[in-house]
Coordinates of C-alpha atoms and ligand atoms in Angstrom, one line a residue:
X1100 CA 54.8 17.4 -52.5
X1101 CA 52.8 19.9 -51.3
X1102 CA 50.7 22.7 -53.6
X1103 CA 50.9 25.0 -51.0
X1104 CA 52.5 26.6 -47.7
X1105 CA 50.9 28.2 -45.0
X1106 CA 53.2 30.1 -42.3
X1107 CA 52.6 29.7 -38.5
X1108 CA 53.9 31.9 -35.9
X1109 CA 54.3 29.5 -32.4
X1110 CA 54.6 31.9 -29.7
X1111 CA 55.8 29.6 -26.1
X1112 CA 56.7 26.8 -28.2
X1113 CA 59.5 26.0 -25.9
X1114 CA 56.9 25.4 -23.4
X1115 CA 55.2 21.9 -22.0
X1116 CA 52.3 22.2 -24.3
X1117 CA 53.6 24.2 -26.6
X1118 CA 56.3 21.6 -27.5
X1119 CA 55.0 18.1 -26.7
X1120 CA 51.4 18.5 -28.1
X1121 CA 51.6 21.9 -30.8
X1122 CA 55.1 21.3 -32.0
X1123 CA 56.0 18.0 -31.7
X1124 CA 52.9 15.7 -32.3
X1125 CA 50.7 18.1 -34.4
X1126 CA 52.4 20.8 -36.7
X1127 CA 56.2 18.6 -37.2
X1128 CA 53.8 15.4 -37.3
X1129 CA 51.9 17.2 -39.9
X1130 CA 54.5 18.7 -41.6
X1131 CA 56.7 15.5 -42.0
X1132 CA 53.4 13.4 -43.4
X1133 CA 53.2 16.6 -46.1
X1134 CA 50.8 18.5 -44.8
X1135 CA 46.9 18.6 -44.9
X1136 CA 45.0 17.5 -47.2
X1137 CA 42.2 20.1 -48.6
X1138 CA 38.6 18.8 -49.7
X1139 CA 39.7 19.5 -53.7
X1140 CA 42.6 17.0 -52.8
X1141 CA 45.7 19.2 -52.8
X1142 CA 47.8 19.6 -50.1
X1143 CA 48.7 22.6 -47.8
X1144 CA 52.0 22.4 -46.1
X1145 CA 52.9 24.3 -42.7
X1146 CA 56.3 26.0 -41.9
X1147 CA 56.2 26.8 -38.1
X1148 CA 58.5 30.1 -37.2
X1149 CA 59.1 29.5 -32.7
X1150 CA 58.9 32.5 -31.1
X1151 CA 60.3 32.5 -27.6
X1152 CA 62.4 35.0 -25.2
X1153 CA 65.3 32.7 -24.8
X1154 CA 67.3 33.1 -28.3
X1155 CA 69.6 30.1 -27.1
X1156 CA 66.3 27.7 -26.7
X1157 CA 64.9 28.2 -29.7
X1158 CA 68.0 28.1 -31.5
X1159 CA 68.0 24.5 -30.0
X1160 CA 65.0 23.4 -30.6
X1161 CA 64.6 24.6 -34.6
X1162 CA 68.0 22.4 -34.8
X1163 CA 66.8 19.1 -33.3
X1164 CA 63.9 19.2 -35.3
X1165 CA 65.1 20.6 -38.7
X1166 CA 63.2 24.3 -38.5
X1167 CA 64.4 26.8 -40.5
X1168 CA 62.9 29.6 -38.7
X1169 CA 63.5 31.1 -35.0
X1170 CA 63.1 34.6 -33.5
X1171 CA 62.4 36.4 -30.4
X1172 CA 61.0 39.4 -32.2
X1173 CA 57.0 38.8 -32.3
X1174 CA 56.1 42.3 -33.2
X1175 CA 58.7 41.6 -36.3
X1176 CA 56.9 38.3 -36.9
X1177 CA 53.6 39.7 -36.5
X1178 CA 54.4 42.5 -39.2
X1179 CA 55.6 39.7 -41.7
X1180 CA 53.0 38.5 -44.6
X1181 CA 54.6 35.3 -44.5
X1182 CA 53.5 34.1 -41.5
X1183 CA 49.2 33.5 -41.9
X1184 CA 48.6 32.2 -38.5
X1185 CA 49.6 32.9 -34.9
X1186 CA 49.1 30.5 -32.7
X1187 CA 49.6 30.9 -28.6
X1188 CA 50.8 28.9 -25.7
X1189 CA 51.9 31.2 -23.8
X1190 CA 51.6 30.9 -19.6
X1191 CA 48.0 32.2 -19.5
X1192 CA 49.0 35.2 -17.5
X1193 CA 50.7 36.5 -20.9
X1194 CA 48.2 35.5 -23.7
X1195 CA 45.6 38.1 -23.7
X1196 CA 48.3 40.7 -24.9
X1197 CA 50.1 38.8 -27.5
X1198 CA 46.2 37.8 -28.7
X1199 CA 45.6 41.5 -29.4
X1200 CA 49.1 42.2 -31.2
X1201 CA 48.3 39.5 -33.4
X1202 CA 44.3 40.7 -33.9
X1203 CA 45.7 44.3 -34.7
X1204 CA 48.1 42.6 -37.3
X1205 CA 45.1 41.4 -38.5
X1206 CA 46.5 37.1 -38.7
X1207 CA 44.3 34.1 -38.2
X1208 CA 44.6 33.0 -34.5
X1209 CA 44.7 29.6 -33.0
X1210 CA 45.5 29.4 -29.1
X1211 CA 45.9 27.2 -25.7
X1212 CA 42.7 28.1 -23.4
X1213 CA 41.9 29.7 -21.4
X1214 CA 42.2 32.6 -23.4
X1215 CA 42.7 35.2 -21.0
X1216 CA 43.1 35.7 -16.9
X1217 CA 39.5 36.8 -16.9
X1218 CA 36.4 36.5 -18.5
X1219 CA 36.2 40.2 -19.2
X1220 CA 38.9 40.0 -21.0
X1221 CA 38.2 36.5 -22.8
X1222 CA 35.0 38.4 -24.2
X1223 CA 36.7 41.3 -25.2
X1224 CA 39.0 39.4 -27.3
X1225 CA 36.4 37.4 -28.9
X1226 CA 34.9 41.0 -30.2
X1227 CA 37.9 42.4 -31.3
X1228 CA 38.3 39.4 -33.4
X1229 CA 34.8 39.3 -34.5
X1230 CA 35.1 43.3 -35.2
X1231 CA 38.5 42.3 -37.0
X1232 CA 37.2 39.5 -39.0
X1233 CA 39.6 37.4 -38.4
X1234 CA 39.3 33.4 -38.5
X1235 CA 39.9 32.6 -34.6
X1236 CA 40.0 28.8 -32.2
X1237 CA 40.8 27.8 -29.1
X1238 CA 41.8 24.2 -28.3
X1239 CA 39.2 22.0 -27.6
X1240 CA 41.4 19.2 -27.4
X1241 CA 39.3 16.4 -24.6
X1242 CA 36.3 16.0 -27.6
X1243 CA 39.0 15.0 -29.8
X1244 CA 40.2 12.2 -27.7
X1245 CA 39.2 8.3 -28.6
X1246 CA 36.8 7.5 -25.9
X1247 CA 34.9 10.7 -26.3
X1248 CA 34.9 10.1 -29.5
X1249 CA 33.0 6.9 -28.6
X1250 CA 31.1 8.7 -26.4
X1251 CA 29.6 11.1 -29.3
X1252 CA 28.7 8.3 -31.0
X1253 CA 26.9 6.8 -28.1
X1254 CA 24.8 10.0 -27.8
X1255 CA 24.1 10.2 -31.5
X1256 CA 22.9 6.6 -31.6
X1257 CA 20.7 7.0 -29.4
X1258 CA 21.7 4.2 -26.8
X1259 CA 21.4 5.9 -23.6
X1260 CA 18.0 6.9 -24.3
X1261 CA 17.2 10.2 -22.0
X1262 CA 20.6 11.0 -20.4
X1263 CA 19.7 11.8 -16.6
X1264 CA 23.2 12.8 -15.4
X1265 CA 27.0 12.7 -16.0
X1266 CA 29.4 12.1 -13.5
X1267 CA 33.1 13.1 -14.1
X1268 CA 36.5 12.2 -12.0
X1269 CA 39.7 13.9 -13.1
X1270 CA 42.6 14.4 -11.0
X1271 CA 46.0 12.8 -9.9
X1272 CA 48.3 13.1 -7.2
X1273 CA 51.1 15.9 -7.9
X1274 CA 53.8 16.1 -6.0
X1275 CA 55.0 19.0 -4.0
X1276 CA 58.4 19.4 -5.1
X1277 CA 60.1 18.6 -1.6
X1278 CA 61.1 14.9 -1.9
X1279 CA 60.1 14.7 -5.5
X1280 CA 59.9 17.0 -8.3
X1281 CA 56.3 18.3 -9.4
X1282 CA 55.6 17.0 -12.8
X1283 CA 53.6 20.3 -13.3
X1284 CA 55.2 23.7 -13.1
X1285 CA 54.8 25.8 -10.2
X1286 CA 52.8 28.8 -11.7
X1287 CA 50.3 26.6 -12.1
X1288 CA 49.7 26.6 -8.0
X1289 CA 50.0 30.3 -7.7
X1290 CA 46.5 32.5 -8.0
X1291 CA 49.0 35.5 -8.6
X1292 CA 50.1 33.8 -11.7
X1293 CA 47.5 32.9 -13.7
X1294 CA 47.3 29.4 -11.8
X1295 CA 44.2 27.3 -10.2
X1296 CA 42.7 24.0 -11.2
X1297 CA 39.1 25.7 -11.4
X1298 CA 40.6 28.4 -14.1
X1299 CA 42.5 25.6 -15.8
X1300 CA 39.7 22.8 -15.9
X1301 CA 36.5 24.5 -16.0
X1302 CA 37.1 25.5 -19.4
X1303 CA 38.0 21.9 -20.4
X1304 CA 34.6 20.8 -19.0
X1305 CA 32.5 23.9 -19.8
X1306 CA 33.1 22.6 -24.0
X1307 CA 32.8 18.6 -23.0
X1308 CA 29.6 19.3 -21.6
X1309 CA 28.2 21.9 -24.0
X1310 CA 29.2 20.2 -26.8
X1311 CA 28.1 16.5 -25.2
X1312 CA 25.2 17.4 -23.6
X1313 CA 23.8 21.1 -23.4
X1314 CA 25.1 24.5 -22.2
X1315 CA 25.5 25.1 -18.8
X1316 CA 23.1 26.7 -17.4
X1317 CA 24.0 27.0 -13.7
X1318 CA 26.7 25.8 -11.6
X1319 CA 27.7 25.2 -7.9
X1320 CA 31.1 24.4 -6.6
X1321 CA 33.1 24.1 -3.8
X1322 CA 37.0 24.6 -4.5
X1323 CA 39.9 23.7 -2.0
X1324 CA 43.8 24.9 -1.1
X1325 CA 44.7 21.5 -0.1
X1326 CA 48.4 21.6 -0.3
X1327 CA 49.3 25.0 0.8
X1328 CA 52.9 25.4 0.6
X1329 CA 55.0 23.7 -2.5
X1330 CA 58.6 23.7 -3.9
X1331 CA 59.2 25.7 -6.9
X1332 CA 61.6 24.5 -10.1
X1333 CA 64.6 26.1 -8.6
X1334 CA 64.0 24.1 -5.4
X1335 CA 62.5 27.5 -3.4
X1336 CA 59.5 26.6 -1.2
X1337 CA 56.4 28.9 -2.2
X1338 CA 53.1 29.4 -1.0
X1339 CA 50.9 27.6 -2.6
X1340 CA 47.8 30.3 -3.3
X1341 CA 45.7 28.8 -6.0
X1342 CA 43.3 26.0 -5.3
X1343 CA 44.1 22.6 -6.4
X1344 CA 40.6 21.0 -5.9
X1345 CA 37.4 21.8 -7.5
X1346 CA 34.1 19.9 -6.3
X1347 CA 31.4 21.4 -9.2
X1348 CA 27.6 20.7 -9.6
X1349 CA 26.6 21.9 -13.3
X1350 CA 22.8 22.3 -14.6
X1351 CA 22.6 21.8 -18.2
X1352 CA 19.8 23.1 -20.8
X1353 CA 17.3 19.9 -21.1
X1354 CA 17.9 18.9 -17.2
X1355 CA 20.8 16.9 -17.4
X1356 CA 22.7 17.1 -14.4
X1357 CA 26.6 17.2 -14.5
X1358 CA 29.0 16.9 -11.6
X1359 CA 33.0 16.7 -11.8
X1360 CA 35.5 17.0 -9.5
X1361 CA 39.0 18.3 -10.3
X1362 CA 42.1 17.4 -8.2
X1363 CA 45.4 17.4 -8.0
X1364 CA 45.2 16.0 -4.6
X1365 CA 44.1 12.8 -4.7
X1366 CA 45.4 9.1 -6.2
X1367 CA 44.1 7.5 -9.0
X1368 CA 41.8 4.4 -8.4
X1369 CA 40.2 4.1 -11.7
X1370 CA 41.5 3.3 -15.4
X1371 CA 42.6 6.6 -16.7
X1372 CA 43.2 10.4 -15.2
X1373 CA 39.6 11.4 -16.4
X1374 CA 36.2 9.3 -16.7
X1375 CA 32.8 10.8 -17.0
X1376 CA 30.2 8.1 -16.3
X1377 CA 27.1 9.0 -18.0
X1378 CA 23.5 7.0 -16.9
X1379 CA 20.6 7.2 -19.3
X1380 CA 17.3 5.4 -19.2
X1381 CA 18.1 3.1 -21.8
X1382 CA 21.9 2.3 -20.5
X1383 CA 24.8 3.6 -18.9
X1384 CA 28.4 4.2 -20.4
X1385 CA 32.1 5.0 -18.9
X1386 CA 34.6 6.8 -20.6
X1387 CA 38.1 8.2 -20.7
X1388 CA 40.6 9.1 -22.4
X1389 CA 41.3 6.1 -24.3
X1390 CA 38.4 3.4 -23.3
X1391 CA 34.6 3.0 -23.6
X1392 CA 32.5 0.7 -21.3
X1393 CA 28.5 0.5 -21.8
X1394 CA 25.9 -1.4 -20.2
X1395 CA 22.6 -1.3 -21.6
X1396 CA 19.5 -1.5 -19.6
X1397 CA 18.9 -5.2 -21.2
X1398 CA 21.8 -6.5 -18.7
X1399 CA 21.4 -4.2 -15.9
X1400 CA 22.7 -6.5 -12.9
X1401 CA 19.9 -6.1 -9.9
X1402 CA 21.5 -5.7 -6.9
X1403 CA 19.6 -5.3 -3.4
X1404 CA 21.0 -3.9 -0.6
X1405 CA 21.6 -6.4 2.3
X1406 CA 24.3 -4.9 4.7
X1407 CA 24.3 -9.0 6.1
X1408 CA 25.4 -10.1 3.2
X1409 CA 28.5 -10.2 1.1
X1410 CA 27.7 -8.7 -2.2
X1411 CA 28.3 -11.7 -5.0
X1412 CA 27.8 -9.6 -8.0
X1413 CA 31.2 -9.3 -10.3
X1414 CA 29.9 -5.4 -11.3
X1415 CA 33.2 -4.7 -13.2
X1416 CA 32.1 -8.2 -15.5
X1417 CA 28.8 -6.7 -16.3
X1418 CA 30.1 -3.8 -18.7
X1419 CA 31.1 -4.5 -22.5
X1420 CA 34.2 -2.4 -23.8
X1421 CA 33.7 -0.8 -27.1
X1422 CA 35.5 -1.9 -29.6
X1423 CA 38.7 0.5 -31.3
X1424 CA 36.6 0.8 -34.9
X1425 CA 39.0 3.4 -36.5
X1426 CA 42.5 4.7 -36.0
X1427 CA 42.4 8.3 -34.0
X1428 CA 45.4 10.7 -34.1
X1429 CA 46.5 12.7 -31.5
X1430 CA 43.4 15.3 -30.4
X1431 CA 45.3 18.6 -30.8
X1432 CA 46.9 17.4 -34.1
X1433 CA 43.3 16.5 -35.2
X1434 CA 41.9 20.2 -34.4
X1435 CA 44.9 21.8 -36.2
X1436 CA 44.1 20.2 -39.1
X1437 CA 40.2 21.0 -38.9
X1438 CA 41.7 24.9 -38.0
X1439 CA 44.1 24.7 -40.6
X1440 CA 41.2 24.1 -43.2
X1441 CA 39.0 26.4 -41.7
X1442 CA 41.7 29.3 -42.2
X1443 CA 42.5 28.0 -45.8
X1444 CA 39.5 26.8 -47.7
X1445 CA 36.5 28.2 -44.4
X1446 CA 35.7 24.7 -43.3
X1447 CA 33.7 24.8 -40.2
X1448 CA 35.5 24.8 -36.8
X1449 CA 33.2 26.3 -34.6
X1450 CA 35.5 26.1 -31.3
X1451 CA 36.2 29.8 -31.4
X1452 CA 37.0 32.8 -28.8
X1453 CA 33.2 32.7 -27.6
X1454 CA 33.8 29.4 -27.0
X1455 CA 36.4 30.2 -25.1
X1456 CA 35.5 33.2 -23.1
X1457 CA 32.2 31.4 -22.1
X1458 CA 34.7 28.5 -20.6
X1459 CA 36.2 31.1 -18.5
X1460 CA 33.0 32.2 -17.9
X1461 CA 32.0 29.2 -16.1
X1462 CA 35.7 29.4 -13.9
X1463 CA 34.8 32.4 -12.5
X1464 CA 31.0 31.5 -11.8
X1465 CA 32.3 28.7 -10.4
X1466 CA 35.1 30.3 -8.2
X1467 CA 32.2 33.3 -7.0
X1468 CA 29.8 30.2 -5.8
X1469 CA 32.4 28.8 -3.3
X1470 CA 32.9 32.6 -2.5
X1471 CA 29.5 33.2 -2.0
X1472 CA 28.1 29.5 -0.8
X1473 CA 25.6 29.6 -3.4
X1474 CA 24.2 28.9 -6.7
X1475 CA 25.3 30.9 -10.1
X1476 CA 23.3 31.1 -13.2
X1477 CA 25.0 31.0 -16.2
X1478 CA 23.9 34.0 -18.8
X1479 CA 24.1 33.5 -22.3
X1480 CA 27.5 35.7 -24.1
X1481 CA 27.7 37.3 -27.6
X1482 CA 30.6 38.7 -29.6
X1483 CA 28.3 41.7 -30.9
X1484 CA 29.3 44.7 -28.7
Ligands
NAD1067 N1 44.8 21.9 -23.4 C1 45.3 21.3 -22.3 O1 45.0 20.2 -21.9 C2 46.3 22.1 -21.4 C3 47.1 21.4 -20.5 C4 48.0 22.2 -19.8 C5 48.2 23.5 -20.0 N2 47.4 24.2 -20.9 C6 47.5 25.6 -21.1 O2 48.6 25.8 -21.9 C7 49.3 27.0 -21.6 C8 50.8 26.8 -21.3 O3 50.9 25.9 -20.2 P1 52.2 25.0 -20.0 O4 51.8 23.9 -19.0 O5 52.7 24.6 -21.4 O6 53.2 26.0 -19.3 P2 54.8 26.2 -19.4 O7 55.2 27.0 -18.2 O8 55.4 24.8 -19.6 O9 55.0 27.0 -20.8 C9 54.7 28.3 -20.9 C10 55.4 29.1 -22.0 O10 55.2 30.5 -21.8 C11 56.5 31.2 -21.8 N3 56.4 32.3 -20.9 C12 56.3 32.3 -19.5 N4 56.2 33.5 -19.0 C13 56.1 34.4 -20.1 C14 55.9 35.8 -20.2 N5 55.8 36.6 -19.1 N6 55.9 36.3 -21.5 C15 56.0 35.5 -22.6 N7 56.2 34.2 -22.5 C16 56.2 33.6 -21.3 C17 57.5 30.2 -21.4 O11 58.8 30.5 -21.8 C18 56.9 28.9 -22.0 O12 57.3 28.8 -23.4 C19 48.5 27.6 -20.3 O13 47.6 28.6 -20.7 C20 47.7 26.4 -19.8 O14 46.5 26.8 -19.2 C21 46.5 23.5 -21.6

C-alpha cells in the first residue's frame, strides 16, 4: 500500500511512444508494482489521467488497462490540483505549446525530446521553466539502456585508458509503405511535419556523448533524402521531404572524436540497431543496446596487412562479452522513477529542458553544415535570459 499518490497528466498517450514505453512499461508497470519507493522508504503511487483528442481512444485504452481517468480537455486538466505532473508525447510539431500551457499552470513537466521544432524555441522553454521554477526533464532514455550502462562503467573504471574516438552505427531498413507497411509513421519523413532523422537522432546522441564523453564542441555532417517519395497510413503516396540519413563528425571537449551515422536506409549487419565502438589506449569496447564486448590492449590481435594473403585471424573470437551483473528495467521506466523522485522528495535528475534545447541545438548545427558544406562550432547555452 502506498503512503502517497502523485497525479500525472499523459498528453499523446494513445501514441507509439506514448503508449508502449510511458504508459505501458513505465507508469502502469510502476503503478501495478506499487509505486516508487522514496529514500525514507515509503512509497509514492502514480495515477495517470490520458489526455488525447479522440474521446473514443482513450475511453479504450483506460478500460483495457484499468484507468480510472480519461479526458480530452487539457486546459481543464491543467487547471486541476490533482494532477502534479504533465508529462508530453505529443508529435513534436505540437509539444512546444502544450509545454507552455502546462508551465503557465505552473505543474512539474516531464516530456519526449526533442522538446520543440526549433532550438529557439527549445531555449525559450527551458527559461520559462527556469523563470517558473518549476521541476522540468526530458527523456534521456539510450543512457539508461544495459549496454550503456556497461559502457559507463567501462569509462569510470578506467579500462580504456585515454578514449581517442567513438564510432556509432544506428539505422535500419524502413520500408516505404508500397509493398509493405512502414513500421514508423509517416510524419516522421515529412520536414513540414516536424519529421527528419537529424532532428530526431541528434538529440539522442547530443546527451550519449555529453554525458559519455564531453560536450560537443563542433560538428560536421552530411544528411541525405534517400527515399524520396513514401506511402502514408491511409495508403496515399507522399513526398518524402525530410532526410532519412545523417553522416555526422562530432568534436568533443578533451579531443575525443565522435562520428555516427543515422539511417533509415540501410540493413542491419551487426548485433543490435545501435553500437558505438569506442577505442582507447588501454582497450577497445562495443556496445549496444543490450550487449558489451571489450578487448583490452593485453590481447590486441596483430594483424598485418598482406593483400596476398587470406586473413587467418578469427577477430570476432578475440573480444570478451561482459557479463549481465544486475537486473536493468526498462530505460524510460528507470528515468521516471529518478523524475518521479526528483519532483517528490528533489533527488537529482539533471536531464532537464537545457539538456534538451542544447540536443536540438546540435540538429540544427548539424542540418546548417550540410547546408553550408562546412564546419559548426557548438556555443555554450544558458537558461538565464
Ligand atoms: N525517445 C525515443 O527513443 C523516441 C522514439 C520515437 C519517437 N520519439 C518522440 O516521441 C514523440 C512521439 O512520437 P511517436 O512515434 O510516438 O508518434 P505517434 O505519431 O505514434 O504519436 C503521436 C501522438 O501525438 C498525437 N497528435 C498528433 N498530432 C497532434 C496534434 N496536432 N495535436 C495534439 N496531439 C497530436 C497523436 O494522437 C499521438 O497520440 C515525438 O516527439 C518523437 O520525436 C522518441
Amino acid at each position: 500500500m502506498a503512503d502517497t499518490t502523485i497525479g500525472i497528466i499523459m498528453n499523446g498517450a494513445s501514441g507509439r511512444m506514448g503508449y508502449r514505453q510511458h504508459l505501458v512499461r513505465s507508469i502502469l508497470a510502476i503503478r501495478d508494482e506499487g509505486g516508487v519507493e522514496l529514500s525514507d522508504g515509503t512509497r509514492v503511487q502514480v495515477e495517470p489521467l490520458l489526455v488525447g483528442r479522440s474521446e473514443a481512444k482513450l475511453r479504450d485504452l483506460a478500460q483495457r488497462h484499468g484507468i480510472e481517468h480519461y479526458t480530452t480537455d487539457l486546459d481543464a486538466a491543467l487547471a486541476d490540483d490533482r494532477w502534479q505532473i504533465y508529462a508530453d508525447f505529443l508529435v513534436t510539431k505540437a509539444r512546444s505549446a502544450a509545454i507552455k500551457k502546462a508551465i503557465a499552470a505552473g505543474k512539474a513537466i516531464y516530456t519526449e525530446k526533442p522538446t520543440a521544432e526549433t532550438f529557439e524555441d527549445a531555449l525559450e522553454l527551458a527559461r520559462l521553466a527556469t523563470q517558473a521554477g518549476i521541476k522540468n526533464g526530458v527523456v534521456h532514455d539510450k543512457l539508461y539502456l544495459p549496454g550503456l550502462l556497461k559502457l559507463r562503467r567501462l569509462i569510470d573504471s578506467g579500462f580504456f585508458g585515454r578514449i581517442l574516438s567513438v564510432r556509432g552505427e544506428f539505422g535500419y531498413w524502413v520500408f516505404e509503405g508500397d509493398w509493405h507497411p512502414s513500421q514508423r509513421p509517416s510524419w516522421n519523413y515529412r520536414s513540414e511535419d516536424g519529421g527528419g532523422i537529424v532532428v530526431d537522432m541528434f538529440p539522442h546522441w547530443n546527451y550519449v556523448l555529453e554525458n559519455l564523453f564531453g560536450t560537443v564542441q563542433s560538428v560536421y555532417a552530411h544528411v541525405a533524402t534517400e527515399i524520396p517519395e513514401r506511402v502514408d497510413e491511409g495508403g496515399e503516396r507522399y513526398a518524402a521531404t525530410a532526410d532519412d540519413a545523417a553522416y555526422g563528425i562530432f568534436e568533443l571537449a578533451g579531443g575525443i572524436t565522435a562520428q555516427i551515422n543515422s539511417s533509415w536506409t540501410t540493413r542491419v549487419n551487426r548485433d543490435e540497431l545501435v553500437e558505438f565502438q569506442v577505442d582507447g589506449t588501454h582497450g577497445s569496447a562495443v556496445v549496444g543496446l543490450f550487449g558489451c564486448k571489450i578487448q583490452p590492449r593485453n590481447a590486441t590481435p596483430k594483424p598485418v596487412w598482406n593483400p596476398d594473403l587470406k586473413n587467418e585471424i578469427d577477430f570476432d573470437s578475440t573480444w570478451v562479452e561482459v557479463p549481465d551483473t544486475e537486473d536493468n528495467v526498462n530505460g524510460f521506466r528507470a528515468q521516471w522513477e529518478q523524475f518521479i523522485r526528483h519532483v517528490v522528495e528533489d533527488a537529482p535528475h539533471e536531464y532537464d529542458f537545457l539538456a534538451g534545447a542544447r540536443g536540438m541545438l546540435l540538429a540544427e548545427r548539424g542540418l546548417e553544415s550540410h547546408s553550408t558544406g562546412s564546419r559548426v562550432a557548438i556555443p555554450e547555452v544558458s537558461a538565464e535570459a
